[in-house]
Amino acid sequence: MRFSIFHNLGAPGRLGEYAEVMNEAREFAVAADRAGFWSTWYTEHHFGHEAIEITPNPVLMGADIAARTEHIRIGQAASIATFWHPLRLAEDIAMLDQLSGGRVEVGLGRGLYGREALNLNALADPRDQEQNRALYDETVEVLRKAWSGEFFSHQGRFYEFPSPGVKWNHPLSPATPAYTDAGVITKMQVTPFPLQRPHPPLWQVIDSPRSIRSAAADGVQGLFWLPPVSALKERFELYRDTASQASGREYALGEGIGLVRDVYVADTMEQARAEFEEALMTTYRWIMHWRGLSNLMEAGEELTDAHELSFDFLQRRNLLVGTPEYVSEKIAELRDEVGLEHLLLWTTHPGLPHRNAMRSLELFAEKVMPRFTTGGGHG
């Protein structure tokens, strides 16, 4: 089994201490690298004056972490593709792949918050889900073309590349038929292209049946977070069946999927809850305001007014919070029930003291990981 880090930088009340928050994130990533974690993933959020989500650029964050680590792979969970100009995102990720020695995992998402989308790219307005999906799909199409290393053109609903009518005449760049016609640019090439060929592995944050089918059919790996085991099983089976049909080979249950779980390890169950609850609930109160509790229902369970967000509500459904033995049991359940192959630990919830996050990471690496891995964890 692979173990990775999901890192959402959040520090309520410490926005003026951003440099120190960054230093803590660096220390956490370096420790994960040395402990043998497979990868570390960074979020993208904007305009977060509340300081609950304060990483506006996971690609730039990844470049900093790549320079300080040796083996751990660098992911985005996710770069919000609909907020980016596709050629700029293609260039930046390709640069990161070159800078990191080919350690990039490309995680993409469509975006959730209107205050972000409408101030970065109004076309990504999450209130228009059909347009948002179309914009996402076209952006991914452009990324793949741009990473090919070939001259390409693109004419779509939202973008046309190269821009029509641009003339080209330079003695050091002859106007050949490969990219011009009658002295006008008709194709273009993005440089550099990624070190990994044809491009770094693609991941998408998914949950709905439509998104699961789309990613699996397109050969994109999936990232999940919230649902309890019984509801995850349905989603994992849908991904497996769709990917198997699209690829012409049988996928194993859990293959091509990463699962984010809220993880905190301490010497006792009581200590784990006491140290982690406040930070964890900050995240859930923030995100569930928009998402609601529907993704936390068991298979076949209906959401009712009786459901109320609390630590106890979550602990029964999707938390890995407790002693090393308890956390190991919950991971074994995920492995046995849904074939989980890749677990991403979310420990760094906003407001959790850095020393506590580091201690939990240390306990997990020393007392949990060895039960599920053989040899090095970077493989």
mmCIF file of C-alpha atoms in Angstrom:
data_model
loop_
_atom_site.group_PDB
_atom_site.id
_atom_site.type_symbol
_atom_site.label_atom_id
_atom_site.label_comp_id
_atom_site.label_asym_id
_atom_site.label_seq_id
_atom_site.Cartn_x
_atom_site.Cartn_y
_atom_site.Cartn_z
ATOM 1 C CA MET A 1 0.000 0.000 0.000
ATOM 2 C CA ARG A 2 1.138 3.531 -0.753
ATOM 3 C CA PHE A 3 0.956 6.270 1.861
ATOM 4 C CA SER A 4 0.976 9.959 0.978
ATOM 5 C CA ILE A 5 0.395 13.376 2.526
ATOM 6 C CA PHE A 6 -2.506 15.694 1.747
ATOM 7 C CA HIS A 7 -1.560 19.191 2.916
ATOM 8 C CA ASN A 8 -3.987 22.080 3.054
ATOM 9 C CA LEU A 9 -2.153 25.032 4.557
ATOM 10 C CA GLY A 10 -4.459 26.669 7.045
ATOM 11 C CA ALA A 11 -3.600 28.792 10.078
ATOM 12 C CA PRO A 12 -6.474 30.839 11.506
ATOM 13 C CA GLY A 13 -5.177 33.944 13.219
ATOM 14 C CA ARG A 14 -1.713 33.532 11.680
ATOM 15 C CA LEU A 15 -2.101 35.049 8.217
ATOM 16 C CA GLY A 16 0.572 37.571 9.135
ATOM 17 C CA GLU A 17 2.920 34.694 9.961
ATOM 18 C CA TYR A 18 2.763 33.118 6.502
ATOM 19 C CA ALA A 19 6.519 32.631 6.308
ATOM 20 C CA GLU A 20 6.473 30.600 9.521
ATOM 21 C CA VAL A 21 3.483 28.561 8.321
ATOM 22 C CA MET A 22 5.462 27.797 5.159
ATOM 23 C CA ASN A 23 8.452 26.695 7.227
ATOM 24 C CA GLU A 24 6.208 24.285 9.115
ATOM 25 C CA ALA A 25 4.872 22.872 5.849
ATOM 26 C CA ARG A 26 8.430 22.393 4.613
ATOM 27 C CA GLU A 27 9.448 20.586 7.793
ATOM 28 C CA PHE A 28 6.412 18.329 7.500
ATOM 29 C CA ALA A 29 7.199 17.449 3.883
ATOM 30 C CA VAL A 30 10.879 16.779 4.565
ATOM 31 C CA ALA A 31 9.935 14.479 7.456
ATOM 32 C CA ALA A 32 7.462 12.637 5.212
ATOM 33 C CA ASP A 33 10.133 12.245 2.542
ATOM 34 C CA ARG A 34 12.608 10.785 5.029
ATOM 35 C CA ALA A 35 9.932 8.467 6.475
ATOM 36 C CA GLY A 36 9.239 6.956 3.062
ATOM 37 C CA PHE A 37 5.895 8.489 2.157
ATOM 38 C CA TRP A 38 5.177 8.146 -1.568
ATOM 39 C CA SER A 39 3.905 11.644 -2.338
ATOM 40 C CA THR A 40 2.714 14.960 -0.928
ATOM 41 C CA TRP A 41 -0.212 16.939 -2.362
ATOM 42 C CA TYR A 42 -1.111 20.636 -2.034
ATOM 43 C CA THR A 43 -4.408 22.406 -2.466
ATOM 44 C CA GLU A 44 -5.406 25.493 -4.466
ATOM 45 C CA HIS A 45 -7.609 28.107 -2.819
ATOM 46 C CA HIS A 46 -7.854 31.863 -3.234
ATOM 47 C CA PHE A 47 -8.830 34.981 -1.292
ATOM 48 C CA GLY A 48 -8.943 33.118 2.015
ATOM 49 C CA HIS A 49 -8.769 35.994 4.474
ATOM 50 C CA GLU A 50 -10.116 33.597 7.124
ATOM 51 C CA ALA A 51 -6.770 31.744 6.838
ATOM 52 C CA ILE A 52 -8.492 28.353 6.704
ATOM 53 C CA GLU A 53 -7.247 27.693 3.152
ATOM 54 C CA ILE A 54 -4.191 29.722 2.161
ATOM 55 C CA THR A 55 -2.344 27.973 -0.703
ATOM 56 C CA PRO A 56 -3.159 29.845 -3.929
ATOM 57 C CA ASN A 57 -0.653 27.995 -6.106
ATOM 58 C CA PRO A 58 0.064 24.283 -5.539
ATOM 59 C CA VAL A 59 2.477 24.192 -8.492
ATOM 60 C CA LEU A 60 4.677 26.904 -6.992
ATOM 61 C CA MET A 61 4.367 25.244 -3.581
ATOM 62 C CA GLY A 62 5.441 21.975 -5.162
ATOM 63 C CA ALA A 63 8.541 23.577 -6.660
ATOM 64 C CA ASP A 64 9.642 24.736 -3.210
ATOM 65 C CA ILE A 65 9.055 21.296 -1.693
ATOM 66 C CA ALA A 66 10.735 19.488 -4.588
ATOM 67 C CA ALA A 67 13.893 21.541 -4.005
ATOM 68 C CA ARG A 68 14.035 20.407 -0.364
ATOM 69 C CA THR A 69 13.255 16.700 -0.801
ATOM 70 C CA GLU A 70 14.816 13.766 -2.610
ATOM 71 C CA HIS A 71 12.277 11.060 -3.345
ATOM 72 C CA ILE A 72 8.743 12.083 -2.454
ATOM 73 C CA ARG A 73 6.496 12.759 -5.431
ATOM 74 C CA ILE A 74 4.768 16.138 -5.768
ATOM 75 C CA GLY A 75 1.048 16.392 -6.445
ATOM 76 C CA GLN A 76 -1.686 18.981 -6.608
ATOM 77 C CA ALA A 77 -4.984 18.139 -4.918
ATOM 78 C CA ALA A 78 -5.875 19.930 -6.861
ATOM 79 C CA SER A 79 -4.900 22.540 -9.395
ATOM 80 C CA ILE A 80 -8.267 24.016 -10.284
ATOM 81 C CA ALA A 81 -8.014 23.664 -14.038
ATOM 82 C CA THR A 82 -10.951 25.944 -14.763
ATOM 83 C CA PHE A 83 -9.211 28.884 -13.066
ATOM 84 C CA TRP A 84 -6.043 28.615 -15.148
ATOM 85 C CA HIS A 85 -5.212 29.560 -18.701
ATOM 86 C CA PRO A 86 -4.519 26.078 -20.071
ATOM 87 C CA LEU A 87 -1.225 26.974 -21.750
ATOM 88 C CA ARG A 88 0.091 28.606 -18.581
ATOM 89 C CA LEU A 89 -0.874 25.558 -16.512
ATOM 90 C CA ALA A 90 0.750 23.262 -19.072
ATOM 91 C CA GLU A 91 3.979 25.254 -18.959
ATOM 92 C CA ASP A 92 4.104 25.515 -15.179
ATOM 93 C CA ILE A 93 3.478 21.813 -14.559
ATOM 94 C CA ALA A 94 6.018 20.872 -17.221
ATOM 95 C CA MET A 95 8.545 23.145 -15.541
ATOM 96 C CA LEU A 96 7.791 21.560 -12.168
ATOM 97 C CA ASP A 97 8.280 18.102 -13.645
ATOM 98 C CA GLN A 98 11.649 19.127 -15.045
ATOM 99 C CA LEU A 99 12.722 20.859 -11.821
ATOM 100 C CA SER A 100 11.711 17.896 -9.662
ATOM 101 C CA GLY A 101 13.404 15.260 -11.784
ATOM 102 C CA GLY A 102 10.118 13.789 -12.989
ATOM 103 C CA ARG A 103 8.347 13.551 -9.622
ATOM 104 C CA VAL A 104 5.066 15.262 -10.528
ATOM 105 C CA GLU A 105 1.574 13.805 -10.100
ATOM 106 C CA VAL A 106 -0.957 16.115 -11.788
ATOM 107 C CA GLY A 107 -4.133 16.517 -9.738
ATOM 108 C CA LEU A 108 -6.945 18.529 -11.297
ATOM 109 C CA GLY A 109 -10.312 19.804 -10.100
ATOM 110 C CA ARG A 110 -13.238 21.903 -11.343
ATOM 111 C CA GLY A 111 -13.657 24.316 -8.431
ATOM 112 C CA LEU A 112 -16.305 24.761 -5.747
ATOM 113 C CA TYR A 113 -16.344 28.326 -4.464
ATOM 114 C CA GLY A 114 -18.015 31.121 -6.390
ATOM 115 C CA ARG A 115 -15.862 33.852 -4.858
ATOM 116 C CA GLU A 116 -12.818 32.153 -6.364
ATOM 117 C CA ALA A 117 -14.216 31.287 -9.777
ATOM 118 C CA LEU A 118 -15.954 34.569 -10.487
ATOM 119 C CA ASN A 119 -12.841 36.575 -9.682
ATOM 120 C CA LEU A 120 -10.445 34.366 -11.648
ATOM 121 C CA ASN A 121 -12.450 33.071 -14.608
ATOM 122 C CA ALA A 122 -16.150 33.876 -14.814
ATOM 123 C CA LEU A 123 -16.585 31.003 -17.272
ATOM 124 C CA ALA A 124 -15.862 28.636 -14.359
ATOM 125 C CA ASP A 125 -18.918 29.817 -12.396
ATOM 126 C CA PRO A 126 -19.923 26.738 -10.353
ATOM 127 C CA ARG A 127 -23.582 27.798 -10.569
ATOM 128 C CA ASP A 128 -23.458 26.687 -14.222
ATOM 129 C CA GLN A 129 -22.269 23.117 -13.804
ATOM 130 C CA GLU A 130 -22.605 22.158 -17.475
ATOM 131 C CA GLN A 131 -20.409 25.052 -18.596
ATOM 132 C CA ASN A 132 -17.970 24.390 -15.744
ATOM 133 C CA ARG A 133 -17.622 20.745 -16.824
ATOM 134 C CA ALA A 134 -17.206 21.710 -20.474
ATOM 135 C CA LEU A 135 -14.501 24.214 -19.574
ATOM 136 C CA TYR A 136 -12.714 21.607 -17.458
ATOM 137 C CA ASP A 137 -12.835 18.986 -20.218
ATOM 138 C CA GLU A 138 -11.499 21.391 -22.826
ATOM 139 C CA THR A 139 -8.706 22.546 -20.523
ATOM 140 C CA VAL A 140 -7.569 18.940 -19.986
ATOM 141 C CA GLU A 141 -7.680 18.385 -23.750
ATOM 142 C CA VAL A 142 -5.398 21.381 -24.287
ATOM 143 C CA LEU A 143 -3.024 20.215 -21.528
ATOM 144 C CA ARG A 144 -2.548 16.847 -23.195
ATOM 145 C CA LYS A 145 -1.902 18.446 -26.571
ATOM 146 C CA ALA A 146 0.542 20.930 -25.053
ATOM 147 C CA TRP A 147 2.484 18.193 -23.238
ATOM 148 C CA SER A 148 2.866 16.087 -26.390
ATOM 149 C CA GLY A 149 6.040 17.890 -27.446
ATOM 150 C CA GLU A 150 4.561 18.215 -30.935
ATOM 151 C CA PHE A 151 3.267 21.199 -32.856
ATOM 152 C CA PHE A 152 -0.462 21.401 -32.260
ATOM 153 C CA SER A 153 -3.546 23.477 -32.835
ATOM 154 C CA HIS A 154 -6.819 23.654 -30.978
ATOM 155 C CA GLN A 155 -10.238 25.017 -31.842
ATOM 156 C CA GLY A 156 -12.809 24.618 -29.107
ATOM 157 C CA ARG A 157 -15.744 26.277 -27.412
ATOM 158 C CA PHE A 158 -13.578 28.373 -25.084
ATOM 159 C CA TYR A 159 -10.096 28.478 -26.623
ATOM 160 C CA GLU A 160 -8.426 28.704 -30.012
ATOM 161 C CA PHE A 161 -4.689 28.100 -30.310
ATOM 162 C CA PRO A 162 -2.718 29.518 -31.921
ATOM 163 C CA SER A 163 -4.479 32.825 -32.121
ATOM 164 C CA PRO A 164 -5.427 33.279 -35.796
ATOM 165 C CA GLY A 165 -3.736 35.687 -38.158
ATOM 166 C CA VAL A 166 -0.381 36.074 -36.435
ATOM 167 C CA LYS A 167 2.397 36.486 -39.009
ATOM 168 C CA TRP A 168 5.886 35.100 -38.441
ATOM 169 C CA ASN A 169 9.119 36.004 -40.121
ATOM 170 C CA HIS A 170 12.428 35.639 -38.287
ATOM 171 C CA PRO A 171 15.755 34.454 -39.744
ATOM 172 C CA LEU A 172 16.501 32.303 -36.670
ATOM 173 C CA SER A 173 13.085 30.643 -36.842
ATOM 174 C CA PRO A 174 12.241 29.785 -40.438
ATOM 175 C CA ALA A 175 8.518 29.773 -41.225
ATOM 176 C CA THR A 176 8.320 26.072 -42.097
ATOM 177 C CA PRO A 177 5.125 24.133 -42.978
ATOM 178 C CA ALA A 178 5.397 22.436 -39.577
ATOM 179 C CA TYR A 179 3.821 25.467 -37.924
ATOM 180 C CA THR A 180 3.063 28.113 -40.550
ATOM 181 C CA ASP A 181 1.107 28.558 -43.744
ATOM 182 C CA ALA A 182 1.904 31.464 -46.071
ATOM 183 C CA GLY A 183 3.847 33.130 -43.289
ATOM 184 C CA VAL A 184 1.016 32.869 -40.750
ATOM 185 C CA ILE A 185 1.327 30.758 -37.561
ATOM 186 C CA THR A 186 -1.044 27.786 -37.726
ATOM 187 C CA LYS A 187 0.428 25.536 -35.016
ATOM 188 C CA MET A 188 2.416 26.013 -31.842
ATOM 189 C CA GLN A 189 4.631 24.096 -29.448
ATOM 190 C CA VAL A 190 4.762 24.505 -25.679
ATOM 191 C CA THR A 191 8.209 24.331 -24.101
ATOM 192 C CA PRO A 192 9.463 22.750 -22.058
ATOM 193 C CA PHE A 193 7.452 19.567 -22.213
ATOM 194 C CA PRO A 194 7.384 17.350 -19.132
ATOM 195 C CA LEU A 195 10.260 15.075 -18.222
ATOM 196 C CA GLN A 196 7.796 12.207 -17.808
ATOM 197 C CA ARG A 197 6.519 11.055 -21.175
ATOM 198 C CA PRO A 198 3.976 11.419 -22.582
ATOM 199 C CA HIS A 199 3.082 13.462 -19.488
ATOM 200 C CA PRO A 200 2.936 13.080 -15.694
ATOM 201 C CA PRO A 201 0.169 10.853 -14.303
ATOM 202 C CA LEU A 202 -3.238 12.542 -14.231
ATOM 203 C CA TRP A 203 -5.609 12.545 -11.255
ATOM 204 C CA GLN A 204 -9.001 14.154 -10.749
ATOM 205 C CA VAL A 205 -10.889 14.940 -7.562
ATOM 206 C CA ILE A 206 -14.141 13.024 -8.145
ATOM 207 C CA ASP A 207 -17.249 11.899 -6.280
ATOM 208 C CA SER A 208 -20.437 11.938 -8.391
ATOM 209 C CA PRO A 209 -21.212 8.982 -10.680
ATOM 210 C CA ARG A 210 -20.833 11.253 -13.702
ATOM 211 C CA SER A 211 -17.363 12.415 -12.662
ATOM 212 C CA ILE A 212 -16.293 8.883 -11.725
ATOM 213 C CA ARG A 213 -17.352 7.495 -15.111
ATOM 214 C CA SER A 214 -15.714 10.351 -16.991
ATOM 215 C CA ALA A 215 -12.357 10.033 -15.224
ATOM 216 C CA ALA A 216 -12.256 6.236 -15.408
ATOM 217 C CA ALA A 217 -13.176 6.186 -19.092
ATOM 218 C CA ASP A 218 -10.473 8.753 -19.845
ATOM 219 C CA GLY A 219 -7.711 6.905 -18.009
ATOM 220 C CA VAL A 220 -7.537 9.518 -15.237
ATOM 221 C CA GLN A 221 -6.916 8.321 -11.682
ATOM 222 C CA GLY A 222 -9.403 9.323 -9.010
ATOM 223 C CA LEU A 223 -9.087 11.089 -5.648
ATOM 224 C CA PHE A 224 -11.853 10.673 -3.049
ATOM 225 C CA TRP A 225 -12.273 12.057 0.457
ATOM 226 C CA LEU A 226 -15.515 12.008 2.412
ATOM 227 C CA PRO A 227 -17.707 8.904 2.047
ATOM 228 C CA PRO A 228 -17.716 6.085 4.616
ATOM 229 C CA VAL A 229 -16.603 2.609 3.592
ATOM 230 C CA SER A 230 -20.015 1.309 2.521
ATOM 231 C CA ALA A 231 -20.587 4.274 0.201
ATOM 232 C CA LEU A 232 -17.015 4.199 -1.060
ATOM 233 C CA LYS A 233 -17.490 0.612 -2.207
ATOM 234 C CA GLU A 234 -20.145 1.629 -4.727
ATOM 235 C CA ARG A 235 -17.922 4.394 -6.061
ATOM 236 C CA PHE A 236 -14.834 2.181 -6.270
ATOM 237 C CA GLU A 237 -16.821 -0.509 -8.090
ATOM 238 C CA LEU A 238 -18.137 2.042 -10.594
ATOM 239 C CA TYR A 239 -14.607 3.281 -11.255
ATOM 240 C CA ARG A 240 -13.305 -0.288 -11.646
ATOM 241 C CA ASP A 241 -16.073 -1.353 -14.020
ATOM 242 C CA THR A 242 -15.816 1.767 -16.180
ATOM 243 C CA ALA A 243 -12.016 1.684 -16.356
ATOM 244 C CA SER A 244 -12.039 -2.033 -17.189
ATOM 245 C CA GLN A 245 -14.475 -1.526 -20.049
ATOM 246 C CA ALA A 246 -12.659 1.523 -21.414
ATOM 247 C CA SER A 247 -9.164 0.006 -21.229
ATOM 248 C CA GLY A 248 -9.986 -3.511 -22.371
ATOM 249 C CA ARG A 249 -8.360 -5.074 -19.310
ATOM 250 C CA GLU A 250 -9.608 -5.969 -15.855
ATOM 251 C CA TYR A 251 -8.954 -3.351 -13.179
ATOM 252 C CA ALA A 252 -8.659 -4.509 -9.588
ATOM 253 C CA LEU A 253 -10.964 -2.915 -7.035
ATOM 254 C CA GLY A 254 -9.101 0.138 -5.710
ATOM 255 C CA GLU A 255 -6.689 0.341 -8.642
ATOM 256 C CA GLY A 256 -6.147 3.868 -9.911
ATOM 257 C CA ILE A 257 -7.705 5.450 -6.822
ATOM 258 C CA GLY A 258 -6.333 7.535 -3.975
ATOM 259 C CA LEU A 259 -8.349 8.169 -0.814
ATOM 260 C CA VAL A 260 -7.865 11.161 1.470
ATOM 261 C CA ARG A 261 -8.651 10.401 5.104
ATOM 262 C CA ASP A 262 -8.415 12.627 8.171
ATOM 263 C CA VAL A 263 -5.668 10.936 10.190
ATOM 264 C CA TYR A 264 -4.299 11.640 13.639
ATOM 265 C CA VAL A 265 -2.283 9.213 15.744
ATOM 266 C CA ALA A 266 -1.605 9.536 19.485
ATOM 267 C CA ASP A 267 -0.777 7.267 22.392
ATOM 268 C CA THR A 268 -4.403 7.006 23.533
ATOM 269 C CA MET A 269 -7.826 7.459 21.941
ATOM 270 C CA GLU A 270 -8.611 10.250 24.375
ATOM 271 C CA GLN A 271 -5.424 12.129 23.579
ATOM 272 C CA ALA A 272 -6.010 11.835 19.831
ATOM 273 C CA ARG A 273 -9.465 13.350 20.094
ATOM 274 C CA ALA A 274 -8.452 16.054 22.539
ATOM 275 C CA GLU A 275 -5.597 17.253 20.329
ATOM 276 C CA PHE A 276 -7.274 16.903 16.917
ATOM 277 C CA GLU A 277 -10.974 17.655 17.341
ATOM 278 C CA GLU A 278 -10.929 21.445 17.238
ATOM 279 C CA ALA A 279 -8.793 21.704 14.091
ATOM 280 C CA LEU A 280 -10.682 18.909 12.350
ATOM 281 C CA MET A 281 -14.062 20.470 13.063
ATOM 282 C CA THR A 282 -12.868 23.832 11.751
ATOM 283 C CA THR A 283 -12.354 22.202 8.366
ATOM 284 C CA TYR A 284 -15.641 20.343 8.382
ATOM 285 C CA ARG A 285 -17.708 23.335 9.505
ATOM 286 C CA TRP A 286 -16.088 25.369 6.757
ATOM 287 C CA ILE A 287 -16.544 22.887 3.912
ATOM 288 C CA MET A 288 -19.876 21.343 4.910
ATOM 289 C CA HIS A 289 -21.434 24.813 4.764
ATOM 290 C CA TRP A 290 -21.314 24.372 0.975
ATOM 291 C CA ARG A 291 -21.288 20.613 0.552
ATOM 292 C CA GLY A 292 -23.783 19.548 3.180
ATOM 293 C CA LEU A 293 -23.667 16.120 4.826
ATOM 294 C CA SER A 294 -24.930 14.009 1.912
ATOM 295 C CA ASN A 295 -21.464 12.670 1.024
ATOM 296 C CA LEU A 296 -21.116 11.341 4.559
ATOM 297 C CA MET A 297 -24.088 8.997 4.356
ATOM 298 C CA GLU A 298 -23.672 5.227 4.468
ATOM 299 C CA ALA A 299 -24.804 3.235 1.431
ATOM 300 C CA GLY A 300 -28.608 3.340 1.319
ATOM 301 C CA GLU A 301 -28.851 5.903 4.130
ATOM 302 C CA GLU A 302 -31.044 8.961 3.620
ATOM 303 C CA LEU A 303 -29.977 12.363 4.894
ATOM 304 C CA THR A 304 -32.464 13.695 7.441
ATOM 305 C CA ASP A 305 -32.790 16.628 9.803
ATOM 306 C CA ALA A 306 -31.626 14.312 12.591
ATOM 307 C CA HIS A 307 -28.126 14.177 11.133
ATOM 308 C CA GLU A 308 -25.856 16.694 12.795
ATOM 309 C CA LEU A 309 -22.183 17.388 12.181
ATOM 310 C CA SER A 310 -20.026 16.464 15.171
ATOM 311 C CA PHE A 311 -16.820 14.608 15.948
ATOM 312 C CA ASP A 312 -18.793 11.539 17.028
ATOM 313 C CA PHE A 313 -20.802 11.621 13.789
ATOM 314 C CA LEU A 314 -17.569 11.662 11.762
ATOM 315 C CA GLN A 315 -15.662 9.142 13.891
ATOM 316 C CA ARG A 316 -18.225 6.456 13.069
ATOM 317 C CA ARG A 317 -17.990 7.167 9.363
ATOM 318 C CA ASN A 318 -14.645 8.259 7.993
ATOM 319 C CA LEU A 319 -12.041 9.284 10.582
ATOM 320 C CA LEU A 320 -8.736 7.518 11.270
ATOM 321 C CA VAL A 321 -8.143 9.162 14.627
ATOM 322 C CA GLY A 322 -6.768 7.237 17.599
ATOM 323 C CA THR A 323 -4.005 4.908 18.663
ATOM 324 C CA PRO A 324 -1.683 3.223 16.172
ATOM 325 C CA GLU A 325 -3.623 -0.013 16.681
ATOM 326 C CA TYR A 326 -6.988 1.630 16.021
ATOM 327 C CA VAL A 327 -5.787 3.506 12.944
ATOM 328 C CA SER A 328 -4.206 0.310 11.606
ATOM 329 C CA GLU A 329 -7.502 -1.530 12.011
ATOM 330 C CA LYS A 330 -9.353 1.146 10.062
ATOM 331 C CA ILE A 331 -6.779 1.050 7.246
ATOM 332 C CA ALA A 332 -7.038 -2.734 7.116
ATOM 333 C CA GLU A 333 -10.813 -2.365 6.776
ATOM 334 C CA LEU A 334 -10.355 -0.033 3.802
ATOM 335 C CA ARG A 335 -7.888 -2.438 2.230
ATOM 336 C CA ASP A 336 -10.122 -5.454 2.738
ATOM 337 C CA GLU A 337 -13.485 -3.860 1.880
ATOM 338 C CA VAL A 338 -12.626 -1.600 -1.065
ATOM 339 C CA GLY A 339 -9.167 -2.770 -2.128
ATOM 340 C CA LEU A 340 -7.571 0.513 -1.145
ATOM 341 C CA GLU A 341 -4.041 0.813 -2.546
ATOM 342 C CA HIS A 342 -3.265 4.483 -1.882
ATOM 343 C CA LEU A 343 -4.053 6.417 1.309
ATOM 344 C CA LEU A 344 -3.455 10.167 1.628
ATOM 345 C CA LEU A 345 -3.210 11.379 5.227
ATOM 346 C CA TRP A 346 -4.805 14.725 6.064
ATOM 347 C CA THR A 347 -3.401 15.679 9.441
ATOM 348 C CA THR A 348 -2.582 19.377 9.001
ATOM 349 C CA HIS A 349 -6.061 20.783 9.598
ATOM 350 C CA PRO A 350 -6.208 24.536 10.268
ATOM 351 C CA GLY A 351 -5.218 25.439 13.790
ATOM 352 C CA LEU A 352 -3.520 22.150 14.693
ATOM 353 C CA PRO A 353 -0.225 22.965 16.462
ATOM 354 C CA HIS A 354 2.738 22.043 14.301
ATOM 355 C CA ARG A 355 4.383 19.965 17.017
ATOM 356 C CA ASN A 356 1.250 17.812 17.247
ATOM 357 C CA ALA A 357 1.124 17.269 13.492
ATOM 358 C CA MET A 358 4.782 16.247 13.493
ATOM 359 C CA ARG A 359 4.272 13.826 16.382
ATOM 360 C CA SER A 360 1.304 12.200 14.669
ATOM 361 C CA LEU A 361 3.340 11.817 11.482
ATOM 362 C CA GLU A 362 6.160 10.235 13.451
ATOM 363 C CA LEU A 363 3.847 7.745 15.167
ATOM 364 C CA PHE A 364 2.173 6.832 11.897
ATOM 365 C CA ALA A 365 5.516 6.253 10.175
ATOM 366 C CA GLU A 366 6.913 4.188 13.042
ATOM 367 C CA LYS A 367 3.890 2.185 14.194
ATOM 368 C CA VAL A 368 1.344 2.075 11.364
ATOM 369 C CA MET A 369 3.126 2.148 8.004
ATOM 370 C CA PRO A 370 5.296 -0.926 8.620
ATOM 371 C CA ARG A 371 2.175 -3.057 8.981
ATOM 372 C CA PHE A 372 1.192 -2.343 5.377
ATOM 373 C CA THR A 373 4.441 -1.851 3.490
ATOM 374 C CA THR A 374 7.473 -3.922 2.660
ATOM 375 C CA GLY A 375 10.780 -2.258 1.839
ATOM 376 C CA GLY A 376 10.948 1.442 1.037
ATOM 377 C CA GLY A 377 7.843 3.513 0.715
ATOM 378 C CA HIS A 378 8.934 5.526 -2.309
ATOM 379 C CA GLY A 379 8.551 2.789 -4.898
#
